[in-house]
Amino acid sequence: MSLLEQEVPGVVMTPDHIRSKKLPWPVDLGIAVVALAVSAAVVYGLGIGNWVLVVVLGVAFYLAGMFAAASRVEGRRSARNRLWKTLIYGACLLAILPLASVVWTLVSKGAARLDGDFFGSSMNNIGARDANGGAYHAIVGTLQQVGIATLMAVPLGVLGAIYLVEYGRGKFALTVRFFVDVMTGIPSIVAGLFILAFWVLIVSPWFNNGTPRFSGFAASLALTVLMLPTIVRSTEEMLRLVPGPLREGAYALGVPQWKTILKVVLPTALPGIVTGIMLAVARAAGETAPVLLVAGGAAAINFDPFSGNQSSLALFVYQQAGDASRYAPDRAWTAALTLVALVLVLTIAAKLLARRNRLS
């Protein structure tokens, strides 16, 4: 048996374990420093830009210098591999930077009003010169509106996806799938106008002595319209990823189709389904236009989602961002931080629940 055929315990044959010439890391670092220096000399010497152009040209010079040096030391094949690996790492860094910037901005500016008064009071009787006032009414509205919308959208969306994957055949299923795709791209203002024209102006007068009425429930209906296509499409894709042999094995044992879906297919696809649901919840929690159109917004606390105006965190951020008070921006940033934290907590809780209940 040759040396190449012998298996070494704990060692996997990967490119990192193959002995070959490697470009030393001090040389790589030196190329980066020289590239930035040359880029700064060019940009500031010619007066054609600022530090952003310095970084862009520095990256281009670094890639060219690294490829040339790696080609002489490692060969062109390894140099190309190193070049693409650097580009991939750079793309990952560029994708993370905006997210990190958003998080840092929210935390740094939103921490100013993280106090008991913000979470325990509303904007009722708060004037432009009052430093107090909070978002308790908006938090209550967001939880009620998104909660009711989730209770309506999740069963409809999951059942619709089950129909499309397990039962849907022919033109009707194609029609349903087509309209789901169309609804995915509708603006939120359209959903709000639809609920305004249908529920607020036509249906609600039946329950209010002929007078149209804004309500948090109307906002929940609008959010349901926005959540449904996301839940249907994501659940459909997750159900299609369930291996066919799992279904066939259950059918071979005489298990009915409905029980196979309930006991085998859904638990297998549950983590992906929960991810799609939380994406829909996050979108619904951040919508402003539907709430403004059909719930009206309110400065006072309203615990009844079926009667009276109601606010939400997204609407509260919008209103405070446009307020002339010098205390309003701090409230807006803290409300935005609260909204992101609320969605994060709900996502983590849903993930933990899905991990606990999934099919092992």
mmCIF file of C-alpha atoms in Angstrom:
data_model
loop_
_atom_site.group_PDB
_atom_site.id
_atom_site.type_symbol
_atom_site.label_atom_id
_atom_site.label_comp_id
_atom_site.label_asym_id
_atom_site.label_seq_id
_atom_site.Cartn_x
_atom_site.Cartn_y
_atom_site.Cartn_z
ATOM 1 C CA MET A 1 0.000 0.000 0.000
ATOM 2 C CA SER A 2 1.389 3.376 -1.032
ATOM 3 C CA LEU A 3 1.643 6.368 1.244
ATOM 4 C CA LEU A 4 -1.237 8.108 -0.556
ATOM 5 C CA GLU A 5 -3.529 5.141 0.069
ATOM 6 C CA GLN A 6 -2.871 4.983 3.803
ATOM 7 C CA GLU A 7 -5.587 6.522 5.970
ATOM 8 C CA VAL A 8 -4.431 8.745 8.809
ATOM 9 C CA PRO A 9 -6.915 8.835 11.711
ATOM 10 C CA GLY A 10 -8.518 12.260 12.177
ATOM 11 C CA VAL A 11 -7.077 13.713 8.955
ATOM 12 C CA VAL A 12 -9.347 14.518 6.024
ATOM 13 C CA MET A 13 -7.779 14.964 2.610
ATOM 14 C CA THR A 14 -8.581 18.589 1.821
ATOM 15 C CA PRO A 15 -6.576 21.264 -0.009
ATOM 16 C CA ASP A 16 -5.406 22.572 3.384
ATOM 17 C CA HIS A 17 -3.647 19.245 4.147
ATOM 18 C CA ILE A 18 -1.885 18.991 0.787
ATOM 19 C CA ARG A 19 1.719 20.129 1.085
ATOM 20 C CA SER A 20 2.515 22.846 -1.427
ATOM 21 C CA LYS A 21 4.086 26.272 -1.542
ATOM 22 C CA LYS A 22 1.998 28.896 0.210
ATOM 23 C CA LEU A 23 2.179 32.661 0.071
ATOM 24 C CA PRO A 24 3.378 33.752 3.556
ATOM 25 C CA TRP A 25 0.894 35.886 5.467
ATOM 26 C CA PRO A 26 3.426 38.710 6.085
ATOM 27 C CA VAL A 27 3.745 39.060 2.314
ATOM 28 C CA ASP A 28 -0.040 39.120 1.965
ATOM 29 C CA LEU A 29 -0.261 41.805 4.667
ATOM 30 C CA GLY A 30 2.500 43.806 3.046
ATOM 31 C CA ILE A 31 0.671 43.744 -0.291
ATOM 32 C CA ALA A 32 -2.464 45.097 1.420
ATOM 33 C CA VAL A 33 -0.519 47.929 3.091
ATOM 34 C CA VAL A 34 1.261 48.885 -0.127
ATOM 35 C CA ALA A 35 -2.025 48.770 -2.065
ATOM 36 C CA LEU A 36 -3.703 51.152 0.380
ATOM 37 C CA ALA A 37 -0.681 53.466 0.366
ATOM 38 C CA VAL A 38 -0.581 53.606 -3.436
ATOM 39 C CA SER A 39 -4.345 54.142 -3.579
ATOM 40 C CA ALA A 40 -4.162 57.009 -1.064
ATOM 41 C CA ALA A 41 -1.288 58.610 -2.985
ATOM 42 C CA VAL A 42 -3.228 58.425 -6.243
ATOM 43 C CA VAL A 43 -6.569 59.679 -4.866
ATOM 44 C CA TYR A 44 -5.279 62.464 -2.623
ATOM 45 C CA GLY A 45 -2.441 63.379 -4.966
ATOM 46 C CA LEU A 46 -4.810 63.947 -7.882
ATOM 47 C CA GLY A 47 -7.620 65.255 -5.631
ATOM 48 C CA ILE A 48 -10.248 63.008 -7.230
ATOM 49 C CA GLY A 49 -12.082 61.651 -4.174
ATOM 50 C CA ASN A 50 -12.162 60.807 -0.489
ATOM 51 C CA TRP A 51 -11.481 57.777 1.704
ATOM 52 C CA VAL A 52 -14.228 55.733 0.009
ATOM 53 C CA LEU A 53 -12.393 55.859 -3.314
ATOM 54 C CA VAL A 54 -9.156 55.092 -1.471
ATOM 55 C CA VAL A 55 -10.663 51.884 -0.106
ATOM 56 C CA VAL A 56 -12.140 50.859 -3.473
ATOM 57 C CA LEU A 57 -8.903 51.430 -5.383
ATOM 58 C CA GLY A 58 -6.931 49.838 -2.543
ATOM 59 C CA VAL A 59 -8.988 46.654 -2.825
ATOM 60 C CA ALA A 60 -8.481 46.576 -6.598
ATOM 61 C CA PHE A 61 -4.695 47.097 -6.227
ATOM 62 C CA TYR A 62 -4.561 44.456 -3.494
ATOM 63 C CA LEU A 63 -6.355 41.861 -5.617
ATOM 64 C CA ALA A 64 -4.037 42.518 -8.542
ATOM 65 C CA GLY A 65 -0.901 42.389 -6.397
ATOM 66 C CA MET A 66 -2.039 39.326 -4.456
ATOM 67 C CA PHE A 67 -2.846 37.452 -7.668
ATOM 68 C CA ALA A 68 0.544 38.302 -9.190
ATOM 69 C CA ALA A 69 2.467 37.273 -6.053
ATOM 70 C CA ALA A 70 0.437 34.089 -5.536
ATOM 71 C CA SER A 71 0.930 33.121 -9.185
ATOM 72 C CA ARG A 72 4.723 33.214 -8.792
ATOM 73 C CA VAL A 73 4.735 31.325 -5.474
ATOM 74 C CA GLU A 74 1.768 28.939 -5.683
ATOM 75 C CA GLY A 75 0.963 28.767 -9.388
ATOM 76 C CA ARG A 76 -1.881 30.234 -11.396
ATOM 77 C CA ARG A 77 -4.415 27.610 -10.301
ATOM 78 C CA SER A 78 -3.889 28.262 -6.595
ATOM 79 C CA ALA A 79 -3.739 31.989 -7.263
ATOM 80 C CA ARG A 80 -7.169 31.905 -8.902
ATOM 81 C CA ASN A 81 -8.505 29.936 -5.950
ATOM 82 C CA ARG A 82 -7.072 32.506 -3.536
ATOM 83 C CA LEU A 83 -8.509 35.359 -5.620
ATOM 84 C CA TRP A 84 -12.038 33.950 -5.621
ATOM 85 C CA LYS A 85 -11.838 33.095 -1.929
ATOM 86 C CA THR A 86 -10.900 36.706 -1.200
ATOM 87 C CA LEU A 87 -13.788 37.974 -3.316
ATOM 88 C CA ILE A 88 -16.236 35.679 -1.507
ATOM 89 C CA TYR A 89 -15.021 36.816 1.918
ATOM 90 C CA GLY A 90 -15.227 40.422 0.766
ATOM 91 C CA ALA A 91 -18.806 39.970 -0.449
ATOM 92 C CA CYS A 92 -19.746 38.420 2.899
ATOM 93 C CA LEU A 93 -18.197 41.392 4.716
ATOM 94 C CA LEU A 94 -20.069 43.859 2.503
ATOM 95 C CA ALA A 95 -23.327 42.057 3.268
ATOM 96 C CA ILE A 96 -22.701 42.174 7.028
ATOM 97 C CA LEU A 97 -21.615 45.832 7.201
ATOM 98 C CA PRO A 98 -25.057 47.397 6.490
ATOM 99 C CA LEU A 99 -26.716 45.101 9.031
ATOM 100 C CA ALA A 100 -24.099 45.919 11.651
ATOM 101 C CA SER A 101 -24.485 49.617 10.879
ATOM 102 C CA VAL A 102 -28.278 49.433 11.329
ATOM 103 C CA VAL A 103 -27.963 47.561 14.621
ATOM 104 C CA TRP A 104 -25.344 49.979 15.956
ATOM 105 C CA THR A 105 -27.419 53.010 14.950
ATOM 106 C CA LEU A 106 -30.559 51.604 16.570
ATOM 107 C CA VAL A 107 -28.789 50.709 19.805
ATOM 108 C CA SER A 108 -26.783 53.920 20.105
ATOM 109 C CA LYS A 109 -29.692 56.276 19.351
ATOM 110 C CA GLY A 110 -32.495 54.169 20.799
ATOM 111 C CA ALA A 111 -30.959 53.757 24.249
ATOM 112 C CA ALA A 112 -31.771 57.356 25.198
ATOM 113 C CA ARG A 113 -35.395 56.586 26.164
ATOM 114 C CA LEU A 114 -35.086 53.015 27.409
ATOM 115 C CA ASP A 115 -36.823 53.749 30.694
ATOM 116 C CA GLY A 116 -39.950 52.813 32.575
ATOM 117 C CA ASP A 117 -41.856 55.900 31.472
ATOM 118 C CA PHE A 118 -41.449 54.992 27.788
ATOM 119 C CA PHE A 119 -42.802 51.462 28.257
ATOM 120 C CA GLY A 120 -45.465 52.381 30.841
ATOM 121 C CA SER A 121 -47.156 55.479 29.432
ATOM 122 C CA SER A 122 -48.774 56.697 26.236
ATOM 123 C CA MET A 123 -48.724 59.972 24.316
ATOM 124 C CA ASN A 124 -52.097 61.048 25.695
ATOM 125 C CA ASN A 125 -51.997 64.699 26.884
ATOM 126 C CA ILE A 126 -48.308 64.989 25.911
ATOM 127 C CA GLY A 127 -47.431 68.296 24.288
ATOM 128 C CA ALA A 128 -44.511 69.382 22.144
ATOM 129 C CA ARG A 129 -42.593 70.717 25.163
ATOM 130 C CA ASP A 130 -43.115 67.614 27.326
ATOM 131 C CA ALA A 131 -40.114 65.312 27.572
ATOM 132 C CA ASN A 132 -42.214 62.430 28.881
ATOM 133 C CA GLY A 133 -44.547 60.184 26.958
ATOM 134 C CA GLY A 134 -44.054 56.656 25.768
ATOM 135 C CA ALA A 135 -45.140 53.935 23.386
ATOM 136 C CA TYR A 136 -47.199 51.689 25.657
ATOM 137 C CA HIS A 137 -50.290 52.227 23.497
ATOM 138 C CA ALA A 138 -48.297 51.452 20.347
ATOM 139 C CA ILE A 139 -46.820 48.270 21.834
ATOM 140 C CA VAL A 140 -50.295 47.065 22.809
ATOM 141 C CA GLY A 141 -51.597 47.847 19.328
ATOM 142 C CA THR A 142 -48.743 46.053 17.593
ATOM 143 C CA LEU A 143 -49.119 42.912 19.704
ATOM 144 C CA GLN A 144 -52.881 42.766 19.176
ATOM 145 C CA GLN A 145 -52.869 43.569 15.461
ATOM 146 C CA VAL A 146 -49.999 41.252 14.536
ATOM 147 C CA GLY A 147 -51.301 38.546 16.868
ATOM 148 C CA ILE A 148 -54.787 38.536 15.329
ATOM 149 C CA ALA A 149 -53.322 38.685 11.818
ATOM 150 C CA THR A 150 -51.066 35.719 12.600
ATOM 151 C CA LEU A 151 -54.003 33.693 13.958
ATOM 152 C CA MET A 152 -55.857 34.278 10.689
ATOM 153 C CA ALA A 153 -52.994 34.081 8.183
ATOM 154 C CA VAL A 154 -51.047 31.066 9.458
ATOM 155 C CA PRO A 155 -53.843 28.444 9.259
ATOM 156 C CA LEU A 156 -55.044 29.756 5.890
ATOM 157 C CA GLY A 157 -51.539 29.974 4.475
ATOM 158 C CA VAL A 158 -50.372 26.560 5.684
ATOM 159 C CA LEU A 159 -53.592 24.838 4.568
ATOM 160 C CA GLY A 160 -53.363 26.544 1.188
ATOM 161 C CA ALA A 161 -49.773 25.372 0.749
ATOM 162 C CA ILE A 162 -50.757 21.815 1.753
ATOM 163 C CA TYR A 163 -53.481 21.866 -0.888
ATOM 164 C CA LEU A 164 -51.087 23.089 -3.598
ATOM 165 C CA VAL A 165 -48.442 20.468 -2.787
ATOM 166 C CA GLU A 166 -50.424 17.413 -1.744
ATOM 167 C CA TYR A 167 -53.786 17.718 -3.472
ATOM 168 C CA GLY A 168 -53.725 20.507 -6.052
ATOM 169 C CA ARG A 169 -53.825 19.396 -9.660
ATOM 170 C CA GLY A 170 -55.071 20.993 -12.840
ATOM 171 C CA LYS A 171 -56.047 24.541 -13.735
ATOM 172 C CA PHE A 172 -57.497 25.498 -10.365
ATOM 173 C CA ALA A 173 -54.198 24.867 -8.551
ATOM 174 C CA LEU A 174 -52.327 26.809 -11.243
ATOM 175 C CA THR A 175 -54.767 29.694 -10.841
ATOM 176 C CA VAL A 176 -54.336 29.737 -7.056
ATOM 177 C CA ARG A 177 -50.549 29.669 -7.389
ATOM 178 C CA PHE A 178 -50.655 32.485 -9.953
ATOM 179 C CA PHE A 179 -52.730 34.773 -7.721
ATOM 180 C CA VAL A 180 -50.516 33.991 -4.727
ATOM 181 C CA ASP A 181 -47.505 35.099 -6.771
ATOM 182 C CA VAL A 182 -49.335 38.271 -7.802
ATOM 183 C CA MET A 183 -50.307 39.068 -4.206
ATOM 184 C CA THR A 184 -46.686 38.714 -3.100
ATOM 185 C CA GLY A 185 -45.781 41.936 -4.862
ATOM 186 C CA ILE A 186 -48.745 44.163 -4.020
ATOM 187 C CA PRO A 187 -47.889 47.352 -2.099
ATOM 188 C CA SER A 188 -49.082 47.560 1.481
ATOM 189 C CA ILE A 189 -51.095 50.690 0.693
ATOM 190 C CA VAL A 190 -53.237 48.617 -1.711
ATOM 191 C CA ALA A 191 -54.067 46.125 1.043
ATOM 192 C CA GLY A 192 -54.991 49.015 3.320
ATOM 193 C CA LEU A 193 -57.226 50.588 0.677
ATOM 194 C CA PHE A 194 -58.940 47.257 0.064
ATOM 195 C CA ILE A 195 -59.785 46.790 3.754
ATOM 196 C CA LEU A 196 -60.809 50.457 3.994
ATOM 197 C CA ALA A 197 -63.253 50.110 1.102
ATOM 198 C CA PHE A 198 -64.582 46.703 2.150
ATOM 199 C CA TRP A 199 -64.466 46.426 5.934
ATOM 200 C CA VAL A 200 -64.401 49.988 7.258
ATOM 201 C CA LEU A 201 -66.859 51.567 4.816
ATOM 202 C CA ILE A 202 -69.204 48.618 4.101
ATOM 203 C CA VAL A 203 -69.058 46.022 6.882
ATOM 204 C CA SER A 204 -68.280 48.017 10.037
ATOM 205 C CA PRO A 205 -71.399 50.252 9.755
ATOM 206 C CA TRP A 206 -73.521 47.121 10.315
ATOM 207 C CA PHE A 207 -72.089 46.853 13.828
ATOM 208 C CA ASN A 208 -71.948 50.581 14.635
ATOM 209 C CA ASN A 209 -75.420 51.992 13.911
ATOM 210 C CA GLY A 210 -74.570 52.824 10.310
ATOM 211 C CA THR A 211 -71.340 54.726 11.084
ATOM 212 C CA PRO A 212 -67.978 53.542 9.685
ATOM 213 C CA ARG A 213 -65.417 52.845 12.401
ATOM 214 C CA PHE A 214 -61.655 52.467 12.456
ATOM 215 C CA SER A 215 -60.313 49.597 14.546
ATOM 216 C CA GLY A 216 -57.259 47.495 15.231
ATOM 217 C CA PHE A 217 -59.088 44.491 13.800
ATOM 218 C CA ALA A 218 -59.326 46.239 10.443
ATOM 219 C CA ALA A 219 -55.553 46.710 10.551
ATOM 220 C CA SER A 220 -55.208 42.988 11.326
ATOM 221 C CA LEU A 221 -57.246 42.161 8.214
ATOM 222 C CA ALA A 222 -54.938 44.316 6.087
ATOM 223 C CA LEU A 223 -51.869 42.677 7.613
ATOM 224 C CA THR A 224 -53.400 39.259 6.945
ATOM 225 C CA VAL A 225 -53.651 40.104 3.251
ATOM 226 C CA LEU A 226 -49.940 40.975 3.261
ATOM 227 C CA MET A 227 -48.882 37.907 5.260
ATOM 228 C CA LEU A 228 -50.822 35.264 3.324
ATOM 229 C CA PRO A 229 -48.742 35.082 0.102
ATOM 230 C CA THR A 230 -45.455 34.946 2.001
ATOM 231 C CA ILE A 231 -46.670 32.107 4.215
ATOM 232 C CA VAL A 232 -48.172 30.168 1.299
ATOM 233 C CA ARG A 233 -45.075 30.395 -0.892
ATOM 234 C CA SER A 234 -42.549 29.636 1.834
ATOM 235 C CA THR A 235 -44.603 26.738 3.211
ATOM 236 C CA GLU A 236 -45.103 25.343 -0.275
ATOM 237 C CA GLU A 237 -41.360 25.322 -0.939
ATOM 238 C CA MET A 238 -40.638 23.665 2.408
ATOM 239 C CA LEU A 239 -43.245 20.947 1.803
ATOM 240 C CA ARG A 240 -41.749 20.226 -1.617
ATOM 241 C CA LEU A 241 -38.354 19.639 0.013
ATOM 242 C CA VAL A 242 -39.705 16.769 2.149
ATOM 243 C CA PRO A 243 -38.287 13.534 0.626
ATOM 244 C CA GLY A 244 -40.818 11.429 -1.241
ATOM 245 C CA PRO A 245 -39.732 8.143 0.411
ATOM 246 C CA LEU A 246 -41.034 9.466 3.749
ATOM 247 C CA ARG A 247 -44.522 9.767 2.290
ATOM 248 C CA GLU A 248 -44.227 6.447 0.445
ATOM 249 C CA GLY A 249 -43.106 4.638 3.593
ATOM 250 C CA ALA A 250 -46.142 5.933 5.493
ATOM 251 C CA TYR A 251 -48.480 4.967 2.647
ATOM 252 C CA ALA A 252 -46.928 1.480 2.518
ATOM 253 C CA LEU A 253 -47.783 1.035 6.202
ATOM 254 C CA GLY A 254 -51.397 1.891 5.489
ATOM 255 C CA VAL A 255 -51.340 5.400 6.983
ATOM 256 C CA PRO A 256 -53.982 7.692 5.445
ATOM 257 C CA GLN A 257 -52.790 10.703 3.487
ATOM 258 C CA TRP A 258 -54.138 13.255 5.956
ATOM 259 C CA LYS A 259 -52.358 11.546 8.842
ATOM 260 C CA THR A 260 -49.144 11.272 6.809
ATOM 261 C CA ILE A 261 -49.263 15.020 6.213
ATOM 262 C CA LEU A 262 -49.988 15.733 9.871
ATOM 263 C CA LYS A 263 -47.518 13.299 11.458
ATOM 264 C CA VAL A 264 -44.691 13.076 8.895
ATOM 265 C CA VAL A 265 -44.664 15.883 6.319
ATOM 266 C CA LEU A 266 -45.430 18.882 8.548
ATOM 267 C CA PRO A 267 -42.992 17.951 11.376
ATOM 268 C CA THR A 268 -40.234 17.396 8.806
ATOM 269 C CA ALA A 269 -40.781 20.797 7.184
ATOM 270 C CA LEU A 270 -41.597 22.631 10.431
ATOM 271 C CA PRO A 271 -38.315 24.609 10.842
ATOM 272 C CA GLY A 272 -38.591 26.048 7.343
ATOM 273 C CA ILE A 273 -42.306 26.768 7.765
ATOM 274 C CA VAL A 274 -41.624 28.653 10.996
ATOM 275 C CA THR A 275 -38.943 30.711 9.245
ATOM 276 C CA GLY A 276 -41.409 31.741 6.539
ATOM 277 C CA ILE A 277 -44.055 32.595 9.126
ATOM 278 C CA MET A 278 -41.635 34.783 11.067
ATOM 279 C CA LEU A 279 -40.647 36.606 7.871
ATOM 280 C CA ALA A 280 -44.322 37.376 7.319
ATOM 281 C CA VAL A 281 -44.733 38.477 10.957
ATOM 282 C CA ALA A 282 -41.704 40.764 10.686
ATOM 283 C CA ARG A 283 -43.114 42.371 7.556
ATOM 284 C CA ALA A 284 -46.534 42.838 9.153
ATOM 285 C CA ALA A 285 -45.081 44.348 12.328
ATOM 286 C CA GLY A 286 -43.208 46.970 10.310
ATOM 287 C CA GLU A 287 -46.090 48.142 8.108
ATOM 288 C CA THR A 288 -47.327 51.696 8.566
ATOM 289 C CA ALA A 289 -49.688 52.526 5.696
ATOM 290 C CA PRO A 290 -52.418 49.921 6.414
ATOM 291 C CA VAL A 291 -52.538 50.855 10.106
ATOM 292 C CA LEU A 292 -52.756 54.545 9.279
ATOM 293 C CA LEU A 293 -55.579 53.970 6.765
ATOM 294 C CA VAL A 294 -57.845 51.606 8.696
ATOM 295 C CA ALA A 295 -56.850 51.981 12.369
ATOM 296 C CA GLY A 296 -56.343 55.734 12.314
ATOM 297 C CA GLY A 297 -53.724 55.877 15.038
ATOM 298 C CA ALA A 298 -54.326 57.104 18.564
ATOM 299 C CA ALA A 299 -52.375 58.795 21.339
ATOM 300 C CA ALA A 300 -54.271 57.004 24.106
ATOM 301 C CA ILE A 301 -54.262 53.345 25.127
ATOM 302 C CA ASN A 302 -56.956 51.203 23.527
ATOM 303 C CA PHE A 303 -57.160 47.568 24.628
ATOM 304 C CA ASP A 304 -60.185 46.808 22.429
ATOM 305 C CA PRO A 305 -59.039 45.908 18.892
ATOM 306 C CA PHE A 306 -62.648 45.819 17.625
ATOM 307 C CA SER A 307 -63.635 49.359 18.570
ATOM 308 C CA GLY A 308 -61.913 52.700 18.256
ATOM 309 C CA ASN A 309 -58.667 53.979 16.813
ATOM 310 C CA GLN A 310 -55.471 52.143 17.639
ATOM 311 C CA SER A 311 -51.796 52.785 17.043
ATOM 312 C CA SER A 312 -48.791 50.554 16.376
ATOM 313 C CA LEU A 313 -45.038 50.800 16.819
ATOM 314 C CA ALA A 314 -44.390 51.375 13.118
ATOM 315 C CA LEU A 315 -47.006 54.123 12.996
ATOM 316 C CA PHE A 316 -45.627 55.601 16.225
ATOM 317 C CA VAL A 317 -42.131 55.775 14.668
ATOM 318 C CA TYR A 318 -43.565 57.481 11.578
ATOM 319 C CA GLN A 319 -45.474 60.051 13.612
ATOM 320 C CA GLN A 320 -42.628 60.850 15.999
ATOM 321 C CA ALA A 321 -40.086 61.097 13.172
ATOM 322 C CA GLY A 322 -42.180 63.848 11.601
ATOM 323 C CA ASP A 323 -43.010 65.635 14.856
ATOM 324 C CA ALA A 324 -41.532 69.094 15.424
ATOM 325 C CA SER A 325 -40.798 68.451 19.104
ATOM 326 C CA ARG A 326 -37.142 68.145 20.021
ATOM 327 C CA TYR A 327 -38.010 65.134 22.185
ATOM 328 C CA ALA A 328 -39.720 63.243 19.354
ATOM 329 C CA PRO A 329 -36.609 61.814 17.613
ATOM 330 C CA ASP A 330 -35.512 60.003 20.777
ATOM 331 C CA ARG A 331 -38.971 58.438 21.069
ATOM 332 C CA ALA A 332 -38.847 57.385 17.412
ATOM 333 C CA TRP A 333 -35.439 55.707 17.751
ATOM 334 C CA THR A 334 -36.413 53.894 20.941
ATOM 335 C CA ALA A 335 -39.666 52.697 19.361
ATOM 336 C CA ALA A 336 -37.736 51.396 16.348
ATOM 337 C CA LEU A 337 -35.333 49.554 18.650
ATOM 338 C CA THR A 338 -38.293 48.129 20.565
ATOM 339 C CA LEU A 339 -39.899 46.895 17.342
ATOM 340 C CA VAL A 340 -36.715 45.142 16.202
ATOM 341 C CA ALA A 341 -36.208 43.600 19.641
ATOM 342 C CA LEU A 342 -39.825 42.402 19.698
ATOM 343 C CA VAL A 343 -39.491 40.675 16.325
ATOM 344 C CA LEU A 344 -36.166 39.150 17.416
ATOM 345 C CA VAL A 345 -37.668 37.725 20.610
ATOM 346 C CA LEU A 346 -40.639 36.275 18.719
ATOM 347 C CA THR A 347 -38.326 34.724 16.114
ATOM 348 C CA ILE A 348 -36.104 33.093 18.733
ATOM 349 C CA ALA A 349 -39.124 31.747 20.625
ATOM 350 C CA ALA A 350 -40.652 30.337 17.435
ATOM 351 C CA LYS A 351 -37.347 28.712 16.431
ATOM 352 C CA LEU A 352 -36.974 27.061 19.827
ATOM 353 C CA LEU A 353 -40.551 25.799 19.673
ATOM 354 C CA ALA A 354 -40.044 24.422 16.160
ATOM 355 C CA ARG A 355 -36.813 22.685 17.181
ATOM 356 C CA ARG A 356 -38.570 21.054 20.098
ATOM 357 C CA ASN A 357 -41.515 19.770 18.023
ATOM 358 C CA ARG A 358 -39.792 18.769 14.797
ATOM 359 C CA LEU A 359 -39.586 15.156 13.622
ATOM 360 C CA SER A 360 -36.298 13.588 14.745
#
